[in-house]
Short mmCIF file of C-alpha atoms in Angstrom, two decimals:
data_model
loop_
_atom_site.label_atom_id
_atom_site.label_comp_id
_atom_site.label_asym_id
_atom_site.label_seq_id
_atom_site.Cartn_x
_atom_site.Cartn_y
_atom_site.Cartn_z
CA MET A 26 -13.16 -0.23 13.78
CA LYS A 27 -13.34 -3.88 12.76
CA ALA A 28 -10.11 -5.50 11.63
CA LEU A 29 -8.62 -8.88 10.79
CA GLN A 30 -5.41 -9.32 12.75
CA PHE A 31 -2.78 -12.03 12.74
CA ASP A 32 -1.04 -12.97 15.96
CA TYR A 33 1.47 -15.76 16.42
CA LYS A 34 1.05 -17.88 19.52
CA ILE A 35 2.47 -21.40 19.77
CA PRO A 36 -0.80 -23.13 20.89
CA ASN A 37 -2.75 -21.47 18.05
CA TYR A 38 -0.04 -22.35 15.56
CA ILE A 39 -0.06 -26.02 16.61
CA PHE A 40 -3.88 -26.19 16.56
CA SER A 41 -4.04 -24.66 13.08
CA LYS A 42 -1.34 -26.94 11.68
CA ILE A 43 -3.07 -30.06 13.00
CA PHE A 44 -6.70 -29.28 12.17
CA GLY A 45 -5.92 -27.25 9.06
CA SER A 46 -4.49 -30.36 7.42
CA PHE A 47 -7.99 -31.92 7.60
CA ASN A 48 -10.06 -28.77 7.07
CA PRO A 49 -8.36 -25.70 5.55
CA SER A 50 -10.97 -23.33 7.01
CA ALA A 51 -9.56 -24.12 10.46
CA TYR A 52 -6.82 -21.62 9.65
CA TRP A 53 -9.36 -18.77 9.89
CA ASN A 54 -12.64 -20.23 11.10
CA SER A 55 -11.80 -20.94 14.72
CA ARG A 56 -11.12 -18.87 17.81
CA LEU A 57 -8.03 -21.08 18.23
CA SER A 58 -6.49 -20.00 14.90
CA CYS A 59 -3.91 -17.23 14.51
CA LEU A 60 -6.48 -14.95 12.81
CA ARG A 61 -8.62 -12.59 14.90
CA PHE A 62 -11.67 -10.60 13.78
CA GLN A 63 -12.08 -7.89 16.37
CA GLU A 64 -12.74 -4.28 17.25
CA GLN A 65 -9.67 -2.12 17.61
CA SER A 66 -8.70 1.54 17.71
CA GLU A 67 -7.92 3.38 14.50
CA PRO A 68 -4.16 3.72 13.92
CA GLU A 69 -2.64 7.10 14.78
CA LEU A 70 -0.16 9.12 12.70
CA PRO A 71 3.37 8.20 13.86
CA ASN A 72 4.49 11.77 13.09
CA GLU A 73 3.54 14.81 10.99
CA ASN A 74 4.87 13.30 7.76
CA TRP A 75 2.10 10.71 7.67
CA VAL A 76 -1.49 10.54 6.44
CA LYS A 77 -4.49 8.47 7.52
CA VAL A 78 -6.40 6.69 4.77
CA LYS A 79 -9.92 5.29 4.82
CA VAL A 80 -9.77 1.98 2.96
CA LYS A 81 -12.10 1.55 -0.02
CA TYR A 82 -10.80 -1.83 -1.15
CA GLY A 83 -8.28 -4.12 0.53
CA GLY A 84 -7.07 -6.99 -1.62
CA ILE A 85 -6.43 -10.57 -0.55
CA CYS A 86 -2.97 -11.45 -1.85
CA GLY A 87 -1.41 -14.86 -2.34
CA SER A 88 1.14 -13.88 0.30
CA ASP A 89 -1.72 -13.24 2.75
CA LEU A 90 -3.07 -16.74 2.15
CA ASN A 91 0.45 -18.12 2.51
CA LEU A 92 0.57 -16.41 5.90
CA LEU A 93 -2.82 -17.75 7.01
CA PHE A 94 -1.91 -21.28 5.93
CA LEU A 95 1.27 -20.91 8.03
CA ASN A 96 3.49 -21.65 5.06
CA ASP A 97 5.84 -18.69 5.50
CA SER A 98 9.46 -19.48 6.20
CA PRO A 99 10.62 -18.50 9.71
CA ALA A 100 13.30 -16.50 7.89
CA THR A 101 10.69 -13.75 7.39
CA SER A 102 9.60 -13.63 11.05
CA PRO A 103 12.11 -10.96 12.19
CA PHE A 104 10.52 -8.59 9.68
CA VAL A 105 7.03 -8.49 11.21
CA SER A 106 5.64 -7.25 14.53
CA PHE A 107 2.70 -9.00 16.19
CA PRO A 108 -0.18 -8.55 16.29
CA PHE A 109 -0.60 -6.90 12.89
CA THR A 110 -3.61 -6.16 10.72
CA ILE A 111 -3.26 -8.00 7.41
CA GLY A 112 -3.56 -6.37 3.98
CA HIS A 113 -1.13 -4.46 1.75
CA GLU A 114 -3.15 -4.00 -1.47
CA ILE A 115 -4.92 -0.76 -0.66
CA VAL A 116 -6.90 1.95 -2.41
CA GLY A 117 -8.61 4.58 -0.30
CA GLU A 118 -9.25 8.21 0.57
CA ILE A 119 -7.13 10.47 2.77
CA VAL A 120 -9.01 11.57 5.89
CA GLU A 121 -6.19 13.10 7.95
CA VAL A 122 -2.98 14.86 6.94
CA GLY A 123 0.11 15.54 9.03
CA SER A 124 1.32 19.16 9.26
CA GLN A 125 4.48 18.39 7.25
CA VAL A 126 2.54 16.92 4.32
CA THR A 127 2.16 19.50 1.54
CA GLU A 128 1.33 17.60 -1.66
CA LEU A 129 -1.55 15.52 -0.34
CA ASN A 130 -4.92 16.69 0.94
CA ARG A 131 -7.98 15.32 2.69
CA GLY A 132 -10.30 13.79 0.14
CA ASP A 133 -7.53 12.67 -2.25
CA ARG A 134 -7.97 9.17 -3.62
CA VAL A 135 -4.71 7.29 -3.22
CA VAL A 136 -3.08 3.92 -3.62
CA ILE A 137 -0.47 2.83 -1.12
CA ASP A 138 3.04 1.55 -1.74
CA PRO A 139 3.25 -0.46 1.49
CA ILE A 140 7.05 -0.98 1.71
CA LEU A 141 8.36 0.40 5.01
CA SER A 142 11.86 1.49 4.09
CA CYS A 143 14.26 4.16 5.36
CA GLU A 144 12.17 7.25 4.55
CA SER A 145 9.01 6.02 6.24
CA ARG A 146 11.07 4.84 9.22
CA ASP A 147 12.68 8.29 9.54
CA ILE A 148 16.19 6.85 9.22
CA GLU A 149 18.59 9.80 9.24
CA HIS A 150 21.19 8.16 7.00
CA PRO A 151 19.41 5.95 4.41
CA CYS A 152 20.87 2.57 3.61
CA PRO A 153 22.74 1.97 0.32
CA ALA A 154 19.74 0.22 -1.24
CA CYS A 155 17.37 3.09 -0.49
CA LEU A 156 19.88 5.64 -1.79
CA LYS A 157 19.75 3.77 -5.12
CA GLY A 158 15.94 3.69 -5.10
CA ASN A 159 15.81 -0.03 -4.29
CA PHE A 160 13.37 0.40 -1.43
CA SER A 161 12.27 -3.24 -1.39
CA LEU A 162 15.86 -4.17 -0.48
CA CYS A 163 16.07 -1.77 2.48
CA ILE A 164 18.24 -3.18 5.28
CA TYR A 165 16.55 -1.17 8.05
CA LYS A 166 13.12 -2.83 8.04
CA THR A 167 13.40 -3.53 11.77
CA GLU A 168 14.70 -0.10 12.83
CA GLY A 169 13.74 3.56 13.09
CA ASP A 170 10.51 5.05 14.43
CA LEU A 171 8.35 2.01 13.61
CA SER A 172 8.07 -1.54 14.85
CA PRO A 173 9.59 -4.19 12.59
CA GLY A 174 7.70 -4.80 9.36
CA LEU A 175 8.46 -5.38 5.71
CA LEU A 176 5.39 -3.40 4.81
CA ILE A 177 2.03 -2.01 5.84
CA GLY A 178 0.03 -5.14 6.56
CA ALA A 179 2.89 -6.74 8.52
CA CYS A 180 3.61 -3.99 11.07
CA ARG A 181 1.57 -3.47 14.21
CA ASP A 182 1.89 0.34 14.06
CA THR A 183 0.37 1.02 10.62
CA GLY A 184 -2.78 -1.05 10.39
CA GLY A 185 -3.55 -2.96 7.22
CA GLY A 186 -5.99 -3.14 4.34
CA TRP A 187 -8.19 -5.73 6.05
CA SER A 188 -9.71 -2.97 8.17
CA SER A 189 -11.26 0.47 7.75
CA TYR A 190 -8.21 2.71 8.22
CA ILE A 191 -4.45 2.60 7.75
CA VAL A 192 -1.70 5.17 8.16
CA ALA A 193 1.04 5.70 5.57
CA HIS A 194 4.07 7.91 5.18
CA LYS A 195 3.55 10.69 2.62
CA SER A 196 6.09 9.01 0.33
CA GLN A 197 3.90 5.90 0.22
CA ALA A 198 0.67 7.55 -0.96
CA PHE A 199 0.15 8.00 -4.72
CA LYS A 200 -2.72 10.12 -6.01
CA LEU A 201 -5.12 8.24 -8.22
CA PRO A 202 -6.31 10.15 -11.31
CA THR A 203 -10.07 10.41 -11.81
CA ALA A 204 -9.85 8.28 -14.96
CA VAL A 205 -8.41 5.34 -12.99
CA ASN A 206 -11.22 3.68 -11.05
CA ASP A 207 -10.98 2.09 -7.62
CA LEU A 208 -10.96 -1.47 -8.97
CA ASN A 209 -7.89 -0.67 -11.04
CA GLY A 210 -6.55 1.13 -7.98
CA VAL A 211 -6.58 -1.99 -5.82
CA MET A 212 -4.76 -3.83 -8.64
CA ILE A 213 -1.88 -1.33 -8.81
CA GLU A 214 0.09 -3.09 -6.05
CA PRO A 215 0.12 -6.56 -7.69
CA PHE A 216 0.58 -4.97 -11.12
CA SER A 217 3.62 -3.11 -9.75
CA CYS A 218 5.08 -6.44 -8.57
CA ALA A 219 4.79 -7.69 -12.14
CA LEU A 220 6.18 -4.48 -13.63
CA HIS A 221 9.17 -4.64 -11.29
CA SER A 222 10.00 -8.18 -12.39
CA VAL A 223 9.61 -7.39 -16.10
CA LEU A 224 11.47 -4.05 -16.08
CA ARG A 225 14.35 -5.58 -14.09
CA ASN A 226 14.42 -8.59 -16.46
CA PRO A 227 13.13 -7.25 -19.78
CA PRO A 228 12.55 -9.72 -22.60
CA SER A 229 14.14 -8.93 -25.94
CA LYS A 230 12.18 -8.47 -29.15
CA ASN A 231 12.52 -12.04 -30.43
CA ASP A 232 12.47 -13.83 -27.07
CA THR A 233 10.03 -16.56 -26.12
CA VAL A 234 8.75 -15.94 -22.60
CA LEU A 235 7.11 -18.62 -20.46
CA VAL A 236 4.79 -17.47 -17.69
CA ILE A 237 4.01 -20.24 -15.20
CA GLY A 238 0.80 -19.56 -13.28
CA GLY A 239 -2.55 -18.08 -14.21
CA GLY A 240 -3.31 -16.33 -10.93
CA VAL A 241 -3.14 -12.59 -10.34
CA ILE A 242 0.65 -12.26 -10.64
CA GLY A 243 0.91 -14.49 -13.71
CA ILE A 244 -1.82 -12.54 -15.53
CA CYS A 245 -0.25 -9.26 -14.40
CA VAL A 246 3.14 -10.30 -15.82
CA ILE A 247 1.49 -10.93 -19.20
CA ALA A 248 -0.37 -7.61 -18.93
CA ALA A 249 2.84 -5.79 -17.98
CA ILE A 250 4.78 -7.14 -20.96
CA ARG A 251 2.03 -6.06 -23.34
CA ALA A 252 1.42 -2.69 -21.65
CA LEU A 253 5.16 -1.98 -22.06
CA GLU A 254 4.76 -2.94 -25.74
CA ILE A 255 7.50 -5.58 -25.67
CA PRO A 256 6.98 -7.61 -28.88
CA CYS A 257 8.08 -10.99 -27.55
CA ARG A 258 6.20 -14.27 -27.78
CA ILE A 259 4.41 -15.28 -24.56
CA VAL A 260 3.51 -18.85 -23.65
CA ALA A 261 1.38 -19.27 -20.52
CA LEU A 262 1.08 -22.43 -18.43
CA VAL A 263 -2.17 -22.22 -16.45
CA LYS A 264 -4.31 -24.54 -14.38
CA HIS A 265 -7.92 -23.58 -15.12
CA GLN A 266 -9.94 -22.64 -18.20
CA PHE A 267 -11.00 -19.24 -16.84
CA GLN A 268 -7.31 -18.44 -16.30
CA ALA A 269 -6.58 -19.49 -19.88
CA GLU A 270 -9.22 -17.07 -21.16
CA LEU A 271 -7.73 -14.20 -19.15
CA ALA A 272 -4.20 -15.01 -20.31
CA VAL A 273 -5.36 -14.78 -23.93
CA ASN A 274 -7.26 -11.57 -23.22
CA TYR A 275 -4.15 -9.91 -21.77
CA GLY A 276 -1.87 -10.94 -24.61
CA ALA A 277 -0.48 -14.48 -24.32
CA ASN A 278 0.21 -16.07 -27.71
CA ASN A 279 -0.07 -19.70 -26.65
CA ILE A 280 -1.86 -21.30 -23.72
CA ILE A 281 -1.01 -24.67 -22.22
CA GLN A 282 -3.27 -26.06 -19.53
CA LEU A 283 -1.75 -28.03 -16.70
CA ARG A 284 -3.12 -31.48 -17.56
CA LYS A 285 -0.90 -34.07 -15.90
CA GLN A 286 -0.75 -36.53 -18.81
CA THR A 287 -0.22 -34.07 -21.65
CA TYR A 288 1.20 -30.74 -20.52
CA VAL A 289 4.88 -31.69 -20.78
CA ASP A 290 4.56 -32.67 -24.44
CA ASP A 291 2.25 -29.74 -25.21
CA LEU A 292 4.52 -27.18 -23.56
CA THR A 293 7.69 -28.62 -25.09
CA LYS A 294 6.14 -28.43 -28.55
CA SER A 295 5.01 -24.85 -27.94
CA LEU A 296 8.58 -23.92 -26.94
CA ASN A 297 10.09 -25.73 -29.94
CA GLY A 298 11.96 -28.07 -27.63
CA LYS A 299 12.52 -31.81 -27.41
CA VAL A 300 11.51 -34.29 -24.71
CA LEU A 301 14.32 -36.61 -23.60
CA LYS A 302 13.73 -39.69 -21.44
CA PRO A 303 16.06 -40.21 -18.45
CA LEU A 304 16.69 -43.61 -16.89
CA PHE A 305 13.96 -42.75 -14.41
CA GLY A 306 12.23 -39.65 -13.09
CA PRO A 307 10.63 -36.67 -14.85
CA GLU A 308 11.24 -35.94 -18.52
CA VAL A 309 14.27 -33.88 -19.46
CA ILE A 310 13.62 -30.95 -21.81
CA GLN A 311 16.13 -29.89 -24.44
CA GLY A 312 15.48 -26.31 -25.49
CA GLY A 313 12.88 -24.02 -23.95
CA ALA A 314 12.06 -20.40 -23.14
CA ASP A 315 14.51 -17.49 -23.10
CA ILE A 316 12.94 -16.17 -19.88
CA VAL A 317 10.61 -17.97 -17.46
CA PHE A 318 8.53 -15.98 -14.97
CA GLU A 319 7.61 -18.44 -12.20
CA CYS A 320 4.50 -17.09 -10.45
CA VAL A 321 3.36 -20.01 -8.28
CA GLY A 322 6.14 -20.90 -5.84
CA LYS A 323 5.44 -24.63 -5.56
CA LYS A 324 7.70 -27.64 -6.03
CA GLN A 325 6.27 -28.58 -9.43
CA SER A 326 6.22 -25.03 -10.80
CA ILE A 327 9.84 -24.36 -9.79
CA ASN A 328 11.05 -27.63 -11.26
CA ASP A 329 9.15 -26.82 -14.46
CA ALA A 330 10.62 -23.32 -14.56
CA LEU A 331 14.13 -24.76 -14.41
CA ARG A 332 13.67 -27.56 -16.92
CA PHE A 333 11.67 -25.52 -19.46
CA SER A 334 14.38 -22.84 -19.68
CA LYS A 335 16.72 -23.02 -22.65
CA ASN A 336 20.50 -23.31 -22.20
CA GLY A 337 21.76 -19.98 -20.92
CA GLY A 338 18.21 -18.83 -20.16
CA LYS A 339 16.83 -16.92 -17.18
CA VAL A 340 14.32 -17.89 -14.48
CA VAL A 341 12.64 -15.12 -12.49
CA LEU A 342 11.04 -16.29 -9.24
CA LEU A 343 7.96 -14.26 -8.27
CA GLY A 344 6.06 -17.10 -6.60
CA LEU A 345 6.36 -17.29 -2.83
CA ALA A 346 8.84 -20.14 -2.72
CA GLY A 347 9.78 -21.02 0.83
CA ILE A 348 11.29 -24.19 2.26
CA ILE A 349 10.63 -26.74 -0.49
CA ASP A 350 12.16 -30.20 -0.74
CA GLY A 351 12.59 -32.01 -4.03
CA ILE A 352 13.79 -29.17 -6.29
CA ASP A 353 16.19 -30.52 -8.93
CA TRP A 354 18.82 -27.81 -9.46
CA THR A 355 20.79 -29.81 -12.03
CA THR A 356 19.80 -27.64 -14.98
CA VAL A 357 20.98 -24.48 -13.20
CA TRP A 358 24.62 -25.53 -13.53
CA LEU A 359 24.27 -27.88 -16.49
CA ASN A 360 22.55 -25.24 -18.66
CA GLU A 361 24.16 -22.21 -16.95
CA LEU A 362 20.82 -20.66 -16.04
CA ASP A 363 20.46 -17.24 -14.48
CA VAL A 364 18.04 -17.58 -11.53
CA LYS A 365 16.75 -14.33 -10.05
CA GLY A 366 14.33 -13.44 -7.30
CA SER A 367 11.86 -10.58 -7.55
CA PHE A 368 10.29 -8.94 -4.50
CA ALA A 369 7.72 -6.16 -4.59
CA TYR A 370 8.62 -2.87 -6.32
CA SER A 371 10.72 0.27 -5.88
CA THR A 372 12.01 2.35 -8.80
CA GLU A 373 12.64 1.31 -12.39
CA VAL A 374 14.29 2.74 -15.48
CA PHE A 375 11.30 3.75 -17.61
CA GLN A 376 11.43 5.90 -20.73
CA GLY A 377 15.02 6.84 -19.97
CA LYS A 378 14.62 7.93 -16.35
CA ARG A 379 14.31 6.32 -12.94
CA THR A 380 10.67 6.29 -11.83
CA ARG A 381 8.71 4.82 -8.93
CA THR A 382 7.07 1.56 -9.96
CA PHE A 383 3.65 2.74 -8.73
CA ASP A 384 3.91 5.86 -10.91
CA ILE A 385 4.59 3.67 -13.95
CA ALA A 386 1.59 1.47 -13.15
CA ILE A 387 -0.69 4.49 -12.80
CA GLU A 388 0.67 6.05 -15.99
CA LEU A 389 0.05 2.88 -18.02
CA MET A 390 -3.51 2.64 -16.71
CA LEU A 391 -4.15 6.32 -17.39
CA ALA A 392 -2.87 5.94 -20.95
CA GLY A 393 -5.27 3.07 -21.56
CA LYS A 394 -2.48 0.51 -21.95
CA VAL A 395 -4.04 -1.85 -19.44
CA ASP A 396 -7.34 -2.33 -17.59
CA LEU A 397 -7.07 -4.77 -14.71
CA SER A 398 -10.50 -4.13 -13.17
CA PRO A 399 -11.91 -7.38 -14.68
CA LEU A 400 -9.50 -9.32 -12.47
CA VAL A 401 -11.48 -8.24 -9.37
CA THR A 402 -13.98 -11.09 -9.44
CA HIS A 403 -15.32 -11.06 -5.88
CA ARG A 404 -16.01 -8.37 -3.26
CA PHE A 405 -16.95 -9.00 0.37
CA PRO A 406 -17.65 -6.88 3.44
CA ILE A 407 -15.04 -7.41 6.11
CA GLU A 408 -17.63 -9.11 8.35
CA ASP A 409 -18.00 -11.85 5.75
CA TYR A 410 -14.31 -12.73 5.90
CA ARG A 411 -14.93 -16.47 6.17
CA ASN A 412 -16.60 -16.55 2.75
CA ALA A 413 -13.99 -14.17 1.35
CA LEU A 414 -11.07 -16.34 2.45
CA GLY A 415 -12.87 -19.50 1.38
CA THR A 416 -13.36 -18.00 -2.08
CA ALA A 417 -9.77 -16.76 -2.37
CA SER A 418 -8.39 -20.17 -1.39
CA ASN A 419 -10.73 -22.16 -3.64
CA LYS A 420 -10.23 -20.47 -6.98
CA LYS A 421 -11.21 -23.40 -9.19
CA ASN A 422 -14.73 -23.94 -7.86
CA ARG A 423 -15.52 -20.23 -7.61
CA ALA A 424 -13.61 -18.97 -10.68
CA ALA A 425 -11.88 -16.43 -8.46
CA ILE A 426 -8.98 -14.22 -9.49
CA LYS A 427 -8.74 -11.21 -7.16
CA VAL A 428 -10.91 -11.19 -4.04
CA VAL A 429 -11.16 -7.90 -2.13
CA PHE A 430 -12.67 -6.58 1.07
CA GLU A 431 -14.94 -3.55 1.12
CA PRO A 432 -14.58 -2.25 4.68
#
């Protein structure tokens, strides 16, 4: 089968860093990059508790682009195994079932929770995080029966969504009801990221929530808040007009576009705050949002998240912040902010009981609370990966939200 694999080699890394700074396509458009488009064998079931899935759609995630642009912190490198097939947003059909799998069958449409935690690694004594249902915080992501890997799409043994087939532990495969189409199916993984952040940091009824970023995760955070019927006020800070239209469609009350000369005043007014002028440097904001969901992970967006939070407010970091210079942390101690990270999904308290995040996402879609299929704006065959990656990394000119492969 054809697959897009990532392999770290020092010469390729250096080449990509040098030439990618002049031409971003060098990160994937050269035989000297870290990305390989090649034929490879289909992955095999690690044991009889696994299934093989034929991929229908494999999404291109912001974290995948972060990887290709070589922006990941080296702190994540122990939790991958090279070479690996990229892609963790997966909807597909089961084509092979291990003998110990009883609740899944060939032909079932499924979505994949890609986290490779204790159960999928066949760890005899699960770690404390997994025992509590916090699978994304598993401490054994480098141990057990599998090679190191945070998730499917970063482990050499499982394959990834940027190919035709992957293998998944039976606990990772969630049946997709007939009423939930494949385009919604490929959105369940990013929607679950948003649900996890919102359910772990739920806004109160009268809160003002600021969502920074109009990409997939930012729109999904807005959609999650509304699908959960939380009656808070949502202000969205977005970059492009097409993102503004989606933010309104999914339930934002106020939209501020990121125009350099005006957005600070516009956003401050929307949050009922006050702009204060320091001796020099960026404006200081008095007042702000009760909760800020930061969904970009850049220097400017993080600084904005911190300064547009009210005293005693909360900042939830969903964007892929890595090693970033120039973050002003003054407001964290001055305003006693609560800064929290949010990674992936696991289980949540929903309707009074602890439930897998993917099950909640599917349930909300099945109940008609949310339809995320319009976010899939572009589809490409895997062979056309250059155009796919060019589209995903150039959202403004191509009005792209979610770009997916159709293997």
